mmCIF file of C-alpha atoms and ligand atoms in Angstrom:
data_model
loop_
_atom_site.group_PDB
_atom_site.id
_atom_site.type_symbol
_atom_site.label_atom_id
_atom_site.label_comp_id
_atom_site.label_asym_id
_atom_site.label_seq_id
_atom_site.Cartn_x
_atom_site.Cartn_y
_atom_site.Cartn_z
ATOM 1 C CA UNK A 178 28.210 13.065 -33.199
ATOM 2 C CA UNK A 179 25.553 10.538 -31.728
ATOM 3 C CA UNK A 180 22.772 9.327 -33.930
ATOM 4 C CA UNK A 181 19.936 8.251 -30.909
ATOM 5 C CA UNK A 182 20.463 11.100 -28.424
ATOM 6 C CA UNK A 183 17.235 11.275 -26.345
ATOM 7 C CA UNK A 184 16.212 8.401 -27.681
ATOM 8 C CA UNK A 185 14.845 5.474 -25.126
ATOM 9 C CA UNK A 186 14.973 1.520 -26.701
ATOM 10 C CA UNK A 187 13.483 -1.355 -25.078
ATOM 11 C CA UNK A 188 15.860 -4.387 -26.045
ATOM 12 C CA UNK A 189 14.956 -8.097 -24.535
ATOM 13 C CA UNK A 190 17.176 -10.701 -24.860
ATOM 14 C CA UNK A 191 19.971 -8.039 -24.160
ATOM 15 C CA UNK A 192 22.101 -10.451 -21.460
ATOM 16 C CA UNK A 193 23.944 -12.168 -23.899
ATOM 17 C CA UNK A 194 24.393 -12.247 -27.751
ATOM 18 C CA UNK A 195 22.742 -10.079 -30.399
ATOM 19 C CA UNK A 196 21.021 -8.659 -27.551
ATOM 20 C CA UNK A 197 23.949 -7.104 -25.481
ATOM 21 C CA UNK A 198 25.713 -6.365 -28.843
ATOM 22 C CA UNK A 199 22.553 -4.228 -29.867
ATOM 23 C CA UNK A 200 21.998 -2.331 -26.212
ATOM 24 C CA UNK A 201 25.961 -1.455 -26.216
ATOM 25 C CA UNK A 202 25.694 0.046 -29.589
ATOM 26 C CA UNK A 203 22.727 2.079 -29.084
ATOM 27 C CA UNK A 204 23.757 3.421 -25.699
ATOM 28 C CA UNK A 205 27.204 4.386 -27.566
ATOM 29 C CA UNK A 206 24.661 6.577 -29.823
ATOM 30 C CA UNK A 207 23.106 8.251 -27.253
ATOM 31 C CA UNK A 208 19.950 6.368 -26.110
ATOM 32 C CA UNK A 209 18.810 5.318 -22.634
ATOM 33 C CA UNK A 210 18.503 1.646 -23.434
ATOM 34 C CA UNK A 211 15.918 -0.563 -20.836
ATOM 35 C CA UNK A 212 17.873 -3.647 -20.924
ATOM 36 C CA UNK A 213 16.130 -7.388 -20.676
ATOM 37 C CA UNK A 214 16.864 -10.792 -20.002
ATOM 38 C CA UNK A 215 16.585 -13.840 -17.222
ATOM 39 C CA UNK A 216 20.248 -12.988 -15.960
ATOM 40 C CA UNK A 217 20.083 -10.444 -13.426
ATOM 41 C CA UNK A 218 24.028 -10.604 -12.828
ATOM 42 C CA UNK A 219 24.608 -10.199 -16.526
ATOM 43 C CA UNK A 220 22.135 -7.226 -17.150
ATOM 44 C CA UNK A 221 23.812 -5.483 -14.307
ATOM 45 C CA UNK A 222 27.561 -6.140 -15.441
ATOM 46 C CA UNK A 223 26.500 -4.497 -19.139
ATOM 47 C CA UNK A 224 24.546 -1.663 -17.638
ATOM 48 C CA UNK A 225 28.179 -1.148 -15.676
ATOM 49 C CA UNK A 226 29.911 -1.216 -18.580
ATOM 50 C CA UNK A 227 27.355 1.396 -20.837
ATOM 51 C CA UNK A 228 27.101 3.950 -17.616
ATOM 52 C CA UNK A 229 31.253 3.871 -17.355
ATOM 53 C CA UNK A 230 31.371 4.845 -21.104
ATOM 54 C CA UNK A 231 29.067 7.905 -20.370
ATOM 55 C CA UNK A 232 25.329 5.842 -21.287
ATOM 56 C CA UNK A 233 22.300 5.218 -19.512
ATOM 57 C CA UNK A 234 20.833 1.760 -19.208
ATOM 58 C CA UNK A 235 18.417 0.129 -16.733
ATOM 59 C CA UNK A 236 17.270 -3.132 -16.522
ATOM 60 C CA UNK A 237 14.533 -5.549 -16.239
ATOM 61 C CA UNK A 238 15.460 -9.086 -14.941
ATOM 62 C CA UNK A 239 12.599 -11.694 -15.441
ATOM 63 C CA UNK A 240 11.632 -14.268 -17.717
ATOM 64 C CA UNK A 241 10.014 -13.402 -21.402
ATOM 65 C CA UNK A 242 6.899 -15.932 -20.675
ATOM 66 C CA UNK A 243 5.853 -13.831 -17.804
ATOM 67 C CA UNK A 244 4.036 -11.394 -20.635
ATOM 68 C CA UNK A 245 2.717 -8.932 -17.704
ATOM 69 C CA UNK A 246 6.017 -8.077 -16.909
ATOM 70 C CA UNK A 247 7.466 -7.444 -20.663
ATOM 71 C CA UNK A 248 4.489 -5.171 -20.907
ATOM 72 C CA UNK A 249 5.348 -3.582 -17.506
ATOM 73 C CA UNK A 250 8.842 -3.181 -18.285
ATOM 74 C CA UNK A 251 8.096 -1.110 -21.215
ATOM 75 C CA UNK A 252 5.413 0.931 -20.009
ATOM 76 C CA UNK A 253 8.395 1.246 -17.202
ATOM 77 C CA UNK A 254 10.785 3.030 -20.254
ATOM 78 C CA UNK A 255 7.847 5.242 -21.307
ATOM 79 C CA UNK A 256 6.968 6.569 -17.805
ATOM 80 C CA UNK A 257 10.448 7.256 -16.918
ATOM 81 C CA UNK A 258 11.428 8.786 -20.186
ATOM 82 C CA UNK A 259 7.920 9.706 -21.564
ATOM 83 C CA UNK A 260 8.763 8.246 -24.546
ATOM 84 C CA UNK A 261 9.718 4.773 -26.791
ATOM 85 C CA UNK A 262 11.736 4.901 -30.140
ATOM 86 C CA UNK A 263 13.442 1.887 -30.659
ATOM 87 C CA UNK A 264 11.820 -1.837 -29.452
ATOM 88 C CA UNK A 265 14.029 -4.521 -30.229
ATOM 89 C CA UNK A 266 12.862 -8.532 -29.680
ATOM 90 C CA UNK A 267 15.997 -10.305 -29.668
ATOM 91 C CA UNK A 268 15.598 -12.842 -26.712
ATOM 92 C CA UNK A 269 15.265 -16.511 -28.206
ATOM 93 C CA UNK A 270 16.170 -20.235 -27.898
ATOM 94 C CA UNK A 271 16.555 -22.793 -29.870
ATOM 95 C CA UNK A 272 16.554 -26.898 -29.168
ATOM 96 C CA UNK A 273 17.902 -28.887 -31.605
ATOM 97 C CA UNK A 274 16.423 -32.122 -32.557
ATOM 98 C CA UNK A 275 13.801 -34.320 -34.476
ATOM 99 C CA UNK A 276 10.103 -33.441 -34.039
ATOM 100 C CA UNK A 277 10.226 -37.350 -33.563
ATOM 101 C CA UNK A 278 12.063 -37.468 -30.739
ATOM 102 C CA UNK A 279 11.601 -33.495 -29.794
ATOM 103 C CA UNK A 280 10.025 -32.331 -25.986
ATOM 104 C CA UNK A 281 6.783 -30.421 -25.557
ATOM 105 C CA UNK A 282 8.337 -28.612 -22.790
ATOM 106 C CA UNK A 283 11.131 -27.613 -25.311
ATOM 107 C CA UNK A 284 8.525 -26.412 -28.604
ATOM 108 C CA UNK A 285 6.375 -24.518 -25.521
ATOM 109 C CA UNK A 286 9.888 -22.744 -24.516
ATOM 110 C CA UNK A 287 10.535 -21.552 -28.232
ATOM 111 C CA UNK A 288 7.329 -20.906 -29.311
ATOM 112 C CA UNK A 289 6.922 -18.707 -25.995
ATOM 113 C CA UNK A 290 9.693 -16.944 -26.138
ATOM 114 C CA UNK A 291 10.565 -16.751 -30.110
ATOM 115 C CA UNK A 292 6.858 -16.151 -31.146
ATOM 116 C CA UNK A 293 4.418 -15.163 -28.370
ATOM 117 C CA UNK A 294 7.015 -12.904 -26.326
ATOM 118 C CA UNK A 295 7.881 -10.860 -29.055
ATOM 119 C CA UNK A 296 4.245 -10.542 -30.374
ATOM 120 C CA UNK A 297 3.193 -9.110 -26.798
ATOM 121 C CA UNK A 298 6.569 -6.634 -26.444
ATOM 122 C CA UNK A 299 5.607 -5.518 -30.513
ATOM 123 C CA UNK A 300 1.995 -5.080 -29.120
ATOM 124 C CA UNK A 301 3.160 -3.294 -25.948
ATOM 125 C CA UNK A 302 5.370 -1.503 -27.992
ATOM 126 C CA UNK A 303 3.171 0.079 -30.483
ATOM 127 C CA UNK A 304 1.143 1.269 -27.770
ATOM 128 C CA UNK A 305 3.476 3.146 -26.114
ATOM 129 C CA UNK A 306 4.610 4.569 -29.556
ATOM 130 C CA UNK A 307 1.340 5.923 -29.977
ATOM 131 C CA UNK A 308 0.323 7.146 -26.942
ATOM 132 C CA UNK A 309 3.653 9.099 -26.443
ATOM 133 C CA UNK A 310 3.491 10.084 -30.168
ATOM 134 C CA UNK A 311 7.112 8.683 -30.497
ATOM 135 C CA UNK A 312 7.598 7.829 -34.223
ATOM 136 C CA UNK A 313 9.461 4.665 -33.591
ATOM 137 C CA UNK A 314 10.994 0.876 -34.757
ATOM 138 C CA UNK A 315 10.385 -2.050 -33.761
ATOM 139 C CA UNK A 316 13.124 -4.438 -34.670
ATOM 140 C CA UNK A 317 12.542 -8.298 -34.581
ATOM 141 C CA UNK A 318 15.708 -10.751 -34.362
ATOM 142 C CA UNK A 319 14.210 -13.754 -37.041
ATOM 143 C CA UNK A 320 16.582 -15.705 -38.216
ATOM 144 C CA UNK A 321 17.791 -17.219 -41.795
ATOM 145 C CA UNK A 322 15.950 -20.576 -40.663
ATOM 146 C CA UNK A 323 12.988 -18.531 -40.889
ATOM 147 C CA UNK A 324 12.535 -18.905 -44.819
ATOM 148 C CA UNK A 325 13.423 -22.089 -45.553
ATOM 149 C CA UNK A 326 12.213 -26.149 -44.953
ATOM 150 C CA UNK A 327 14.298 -28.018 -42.422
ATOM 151 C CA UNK A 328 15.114 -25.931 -39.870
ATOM 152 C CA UNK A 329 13.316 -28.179 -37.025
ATOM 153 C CA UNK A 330 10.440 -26.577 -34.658
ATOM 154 C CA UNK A 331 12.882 -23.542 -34.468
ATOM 155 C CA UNK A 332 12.816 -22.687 -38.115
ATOM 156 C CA UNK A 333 8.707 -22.597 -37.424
ATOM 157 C CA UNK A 334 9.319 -20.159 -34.661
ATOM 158 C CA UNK A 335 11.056 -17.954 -37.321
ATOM 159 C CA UNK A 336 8.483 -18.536 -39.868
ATOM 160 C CA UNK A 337 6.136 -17.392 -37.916
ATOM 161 C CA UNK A 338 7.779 -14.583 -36.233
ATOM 162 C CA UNK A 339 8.650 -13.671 -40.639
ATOM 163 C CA UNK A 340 5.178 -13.641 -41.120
ATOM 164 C CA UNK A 341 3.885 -11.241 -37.843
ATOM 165 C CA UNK A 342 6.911 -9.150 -38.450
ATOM 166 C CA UNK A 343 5.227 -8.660 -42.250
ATOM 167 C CA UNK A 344 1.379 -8.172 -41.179
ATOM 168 C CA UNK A 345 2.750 -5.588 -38.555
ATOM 169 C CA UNK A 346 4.251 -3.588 -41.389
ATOM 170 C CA UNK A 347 1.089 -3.646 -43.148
ATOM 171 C CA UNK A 348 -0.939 -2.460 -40.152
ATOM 172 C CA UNK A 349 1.784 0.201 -39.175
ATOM 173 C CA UNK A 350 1.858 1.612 -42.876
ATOM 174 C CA UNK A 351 0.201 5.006 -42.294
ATOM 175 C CA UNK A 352 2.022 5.386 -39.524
ATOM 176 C CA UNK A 353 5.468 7.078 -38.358
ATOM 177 C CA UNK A 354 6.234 3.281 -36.659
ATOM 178 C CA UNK A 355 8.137 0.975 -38.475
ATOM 179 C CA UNK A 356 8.599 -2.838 -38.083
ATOM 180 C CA UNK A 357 11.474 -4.591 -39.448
ATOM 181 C CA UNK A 358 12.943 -8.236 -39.777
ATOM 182 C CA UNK A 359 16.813 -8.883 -39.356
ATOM 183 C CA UNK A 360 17.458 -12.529 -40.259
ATOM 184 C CA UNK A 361 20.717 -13.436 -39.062
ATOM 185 C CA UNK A 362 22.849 -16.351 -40.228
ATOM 186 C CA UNK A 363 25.130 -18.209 -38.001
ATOM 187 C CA UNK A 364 26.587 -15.852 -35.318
ATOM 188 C CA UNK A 365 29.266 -16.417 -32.116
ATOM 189 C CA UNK A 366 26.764 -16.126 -29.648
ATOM 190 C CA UNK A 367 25.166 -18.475 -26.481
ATOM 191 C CA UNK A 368 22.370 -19.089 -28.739
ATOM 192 C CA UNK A 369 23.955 -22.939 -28.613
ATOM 193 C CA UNK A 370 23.556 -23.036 -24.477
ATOM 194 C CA UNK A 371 20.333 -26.360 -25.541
ATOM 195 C CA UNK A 372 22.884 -28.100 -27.916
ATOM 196 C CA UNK A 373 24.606 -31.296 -27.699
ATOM 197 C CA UNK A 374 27.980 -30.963 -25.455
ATOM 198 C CA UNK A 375 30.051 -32.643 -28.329
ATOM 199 C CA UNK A 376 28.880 -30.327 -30.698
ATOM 200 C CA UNK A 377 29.409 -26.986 -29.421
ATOM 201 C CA UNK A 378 32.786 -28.304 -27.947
ATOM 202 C CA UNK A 379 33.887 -30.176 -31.630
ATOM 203 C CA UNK A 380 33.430 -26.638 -33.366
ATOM 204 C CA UNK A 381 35.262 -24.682 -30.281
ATOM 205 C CA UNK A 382 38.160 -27.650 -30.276
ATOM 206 C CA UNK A 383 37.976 -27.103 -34.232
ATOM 207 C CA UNK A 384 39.112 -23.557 -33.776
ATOM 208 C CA UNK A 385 41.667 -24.490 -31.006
ATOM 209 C CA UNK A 386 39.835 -23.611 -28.412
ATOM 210 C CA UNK A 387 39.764 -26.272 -25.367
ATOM 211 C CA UNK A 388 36.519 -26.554 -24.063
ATOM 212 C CA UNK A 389 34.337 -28.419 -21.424
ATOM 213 C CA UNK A 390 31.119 -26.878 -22.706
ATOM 214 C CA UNK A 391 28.158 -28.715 -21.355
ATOM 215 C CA UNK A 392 24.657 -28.368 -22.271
ATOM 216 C CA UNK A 393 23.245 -25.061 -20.387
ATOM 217 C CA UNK A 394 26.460 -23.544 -19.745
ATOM 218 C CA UNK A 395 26.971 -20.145 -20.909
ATOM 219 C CA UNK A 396 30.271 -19.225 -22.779
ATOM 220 C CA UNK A 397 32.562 -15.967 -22.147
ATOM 221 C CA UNK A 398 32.493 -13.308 -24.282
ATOM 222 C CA UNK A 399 36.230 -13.720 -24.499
ATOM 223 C CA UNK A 400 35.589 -17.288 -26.054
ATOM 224 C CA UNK A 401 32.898 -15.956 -28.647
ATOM 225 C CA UNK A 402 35.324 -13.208 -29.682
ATOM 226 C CA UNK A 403 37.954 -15.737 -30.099
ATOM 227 C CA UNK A 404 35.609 -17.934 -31.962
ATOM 228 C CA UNK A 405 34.319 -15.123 -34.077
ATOM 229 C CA UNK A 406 38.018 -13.934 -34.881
ATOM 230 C CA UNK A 407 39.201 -17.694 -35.710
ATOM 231 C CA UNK A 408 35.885 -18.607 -38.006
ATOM 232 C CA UNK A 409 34.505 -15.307 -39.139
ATOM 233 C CA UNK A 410 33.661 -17.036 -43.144
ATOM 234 C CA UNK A 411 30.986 -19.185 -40.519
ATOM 235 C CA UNK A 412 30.356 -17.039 -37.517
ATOM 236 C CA UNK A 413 29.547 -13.348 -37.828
ATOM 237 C CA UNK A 414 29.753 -11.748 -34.686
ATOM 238 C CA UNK A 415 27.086 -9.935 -32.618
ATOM 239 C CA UNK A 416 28.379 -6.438 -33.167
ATOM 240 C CA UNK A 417 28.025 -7.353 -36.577
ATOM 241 C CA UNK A 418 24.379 -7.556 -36.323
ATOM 242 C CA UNK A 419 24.079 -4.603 -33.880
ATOM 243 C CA UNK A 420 25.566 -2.402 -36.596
ATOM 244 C CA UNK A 421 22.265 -3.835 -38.967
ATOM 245 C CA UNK A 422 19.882 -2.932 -36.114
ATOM 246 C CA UNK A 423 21.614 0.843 -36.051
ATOM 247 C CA UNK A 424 21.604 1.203 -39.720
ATOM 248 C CA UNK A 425 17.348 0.322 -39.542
ATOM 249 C CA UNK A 426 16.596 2.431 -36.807
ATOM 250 C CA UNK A 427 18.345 5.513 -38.058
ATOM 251 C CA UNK A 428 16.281 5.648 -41.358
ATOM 252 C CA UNK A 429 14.027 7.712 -41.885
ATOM 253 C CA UNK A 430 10.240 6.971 -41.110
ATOM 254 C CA UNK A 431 8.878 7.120 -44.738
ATOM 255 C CA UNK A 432 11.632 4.357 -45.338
ATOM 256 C CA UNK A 433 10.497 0.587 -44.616
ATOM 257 C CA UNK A 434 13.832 -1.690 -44.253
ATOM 258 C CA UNK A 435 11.343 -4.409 -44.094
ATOM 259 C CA UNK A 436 13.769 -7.384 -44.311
ATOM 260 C CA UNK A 437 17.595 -7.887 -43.777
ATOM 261 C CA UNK A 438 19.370 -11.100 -44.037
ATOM 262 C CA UNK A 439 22.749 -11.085 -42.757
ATOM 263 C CA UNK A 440 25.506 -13.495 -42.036
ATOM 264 C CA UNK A 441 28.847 -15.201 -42.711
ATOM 265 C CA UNK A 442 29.589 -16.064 -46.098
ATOM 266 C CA UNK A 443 29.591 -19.536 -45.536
ATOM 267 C CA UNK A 444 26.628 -21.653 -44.076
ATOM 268 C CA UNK A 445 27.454 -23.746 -41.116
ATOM 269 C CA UNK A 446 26.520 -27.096 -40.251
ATOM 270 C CA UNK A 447 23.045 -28.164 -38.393
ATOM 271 C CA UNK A 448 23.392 -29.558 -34.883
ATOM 272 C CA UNK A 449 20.708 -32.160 -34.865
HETATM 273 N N1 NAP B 715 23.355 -16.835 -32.789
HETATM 274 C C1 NAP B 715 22.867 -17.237 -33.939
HETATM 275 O O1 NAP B 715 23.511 -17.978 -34.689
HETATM 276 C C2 NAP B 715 21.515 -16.747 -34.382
HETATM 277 C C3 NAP B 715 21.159 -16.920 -35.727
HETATM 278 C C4 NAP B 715 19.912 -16.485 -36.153
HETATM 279 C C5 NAP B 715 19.056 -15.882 -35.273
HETATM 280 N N2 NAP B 715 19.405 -15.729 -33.961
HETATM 281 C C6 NAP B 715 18.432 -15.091 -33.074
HETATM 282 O O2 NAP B 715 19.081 -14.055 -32.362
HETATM 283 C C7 NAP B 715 18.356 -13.803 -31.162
HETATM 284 C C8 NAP B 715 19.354 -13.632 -30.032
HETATM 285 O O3 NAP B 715 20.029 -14.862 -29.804
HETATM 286 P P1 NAP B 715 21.595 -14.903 -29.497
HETATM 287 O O4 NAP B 715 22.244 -15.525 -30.653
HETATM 288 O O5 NAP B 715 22.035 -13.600 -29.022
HETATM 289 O O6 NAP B 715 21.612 -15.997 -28.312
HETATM 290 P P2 NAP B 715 22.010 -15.883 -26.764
HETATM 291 O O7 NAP B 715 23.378 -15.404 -26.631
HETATM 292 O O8 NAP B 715 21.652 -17.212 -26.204
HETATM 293 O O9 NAP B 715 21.016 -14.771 -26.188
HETATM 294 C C9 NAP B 715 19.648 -15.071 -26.005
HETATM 295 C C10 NAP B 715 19.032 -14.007 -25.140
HETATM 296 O O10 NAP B 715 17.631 -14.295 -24.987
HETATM 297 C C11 NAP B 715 17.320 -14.283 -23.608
HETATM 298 N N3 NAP B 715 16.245 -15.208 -23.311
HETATM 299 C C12 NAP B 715 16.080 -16.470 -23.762
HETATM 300 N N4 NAP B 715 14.977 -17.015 -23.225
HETATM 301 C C13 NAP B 715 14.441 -16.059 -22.424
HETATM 302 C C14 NAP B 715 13.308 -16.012 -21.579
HETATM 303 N N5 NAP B 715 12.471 -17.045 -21.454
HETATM 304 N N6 NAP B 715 13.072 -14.880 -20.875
HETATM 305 C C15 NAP B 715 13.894 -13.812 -20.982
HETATM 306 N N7 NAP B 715 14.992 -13.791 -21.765
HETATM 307 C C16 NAP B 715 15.252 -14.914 -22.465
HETATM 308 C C17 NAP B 715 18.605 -14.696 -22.901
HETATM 309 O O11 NAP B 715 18.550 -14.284 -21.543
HETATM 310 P P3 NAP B 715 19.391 -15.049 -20.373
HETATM 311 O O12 NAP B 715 20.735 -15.414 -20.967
HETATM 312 O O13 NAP B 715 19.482 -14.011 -19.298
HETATM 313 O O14 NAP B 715 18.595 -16.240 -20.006
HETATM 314 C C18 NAP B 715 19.628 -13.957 -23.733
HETATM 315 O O15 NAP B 715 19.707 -12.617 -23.316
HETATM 316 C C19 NAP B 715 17.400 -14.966 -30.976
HETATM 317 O O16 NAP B 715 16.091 -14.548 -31.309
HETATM 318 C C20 NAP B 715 17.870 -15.988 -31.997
HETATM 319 O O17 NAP B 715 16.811 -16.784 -32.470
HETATM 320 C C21 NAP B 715 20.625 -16.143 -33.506
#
């Protein structure tokens, strides 16, 4: 018995990560999920995979910053399924480092794509909801750096999206549209493609895994599983956090799961 059968979700950020983790399960449900991210290879491999296990996905290859797109991508869902139940904003990036030494072209990249991208595909989203009279969720990926001091430029970017995710709930309150936060801890994932080389590879090498990460390349899933299986008291994994999207979305409307924070048990170290 599937819980989203004729249900159509919008997920960016869904080549990789929490993303894919989140458009796998919800296909698996029953809903035709309108996949997003910059990888047009990767979108195309996962949409493989859901349509071989009986699901429907299409996908949407283009960058987040181009906001004409995001909002033509899910006007796309809605005009090929005449409907929108399920938005989820999980693209996001992170660059470590101090705001001493720290890059304008980097805080432009995560403010764009943490904060602004997912306030225009919440915006876009909305609008669709209403116009199709879908009663929906919108489901923002924040992130446990999101409440706290010291979490560099990124942990702004969460703030922020914390705060938006909140004044969205208030607006949406006499509505059948919900918005919720999911604040994940640490989780296997690419989200560590910006960090320093001898980081990600001293926590893969810690694990015995033998690595030659550098800085932009993109890991296997194979390697995050393993890394997730070997360090799962620091690393959740990204079905772990699918499962928390799929327990919002399947409440019912006159229920607000406002906030969820969700992680390992332990807390892992900074990269700096
Ligand atoms: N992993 C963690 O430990 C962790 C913890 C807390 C919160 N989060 C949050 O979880 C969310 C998902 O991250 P993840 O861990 O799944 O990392 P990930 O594996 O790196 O996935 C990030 C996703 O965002 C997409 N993306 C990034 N920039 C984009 C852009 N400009 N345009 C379009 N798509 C873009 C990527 O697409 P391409 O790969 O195709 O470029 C990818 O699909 C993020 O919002 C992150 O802040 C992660």
């Amino acid at each position: 018995m599937v819980m989203l059968s004729g249900k159509t979700s919008v997920i960016t950020g869904a080549s990789s990560g929490i993303g894919k983790a989140v458009a796998q399960l919800l296909a698996q449900e029953g809903s035709h999920v309108f996949i997003a991210g910059r990888s047009g290879d990767r979108l195309q491999a996962l949409a493989g995979v859901i349509e071989r296990a009986g699901g429907r996905a299409s996908i949407g290859a283009f960058d987040v910053h181009n906001y004409e797109k995001l909002r033509a991508f899910v006007d796309e869902a809605v005009d090929r399924t005449g409907r929108l139940d399920i938005m989820v904003n999980a693209a996001g990036v992170d660059y470590p480092g101090s705001i001493i030494e720290g890059k304008l072209t980097d805080w432009r990249d995560m403010f764009e794509t943490n904060v602004i991208a997912m306030l225009v595909g919440s915006q876009a989203a909305v609008r669709a909801m209403r116009a199709t009279k879908s009663a929906g969720h919108i489901v923002t990926i924040s992130s446990y750096a999101g409440r706290g001091d010291g979490f560099r430029v990124y942990g702004a970017t969460k703030a922020a999206v914390n705060s938006i995710c909140a004044t969205l709930r208030a607006e949406l309150e006499n509505e059948p549209i919900r918005s919720v936060t999911i604040m994940p801890g640490a989780v296997a994932t690419n989200f560590g493609r910006h960090f320093p080389a001898e980081f990600v590879n001293s926590i893969l090498n810690s694990v015995g895994i033998a690595s030659d990460f550098k800085t932009g390349d993109v890991l296997s899933d194979e390697t995050l599983e393993i890394l997730h299986a070997r360090a799962s008291a620091i690393f959740a994994s990204a079905d772990d956090m699918a499962r928390a999207v799929l327990y919002t979305v399947t409440q019912p409307h006159d229920l607000s799961v406002s906030e969820i924070l969700v992680g390992p048990r332990k807390s892992f170290p900074q990269a700096h």
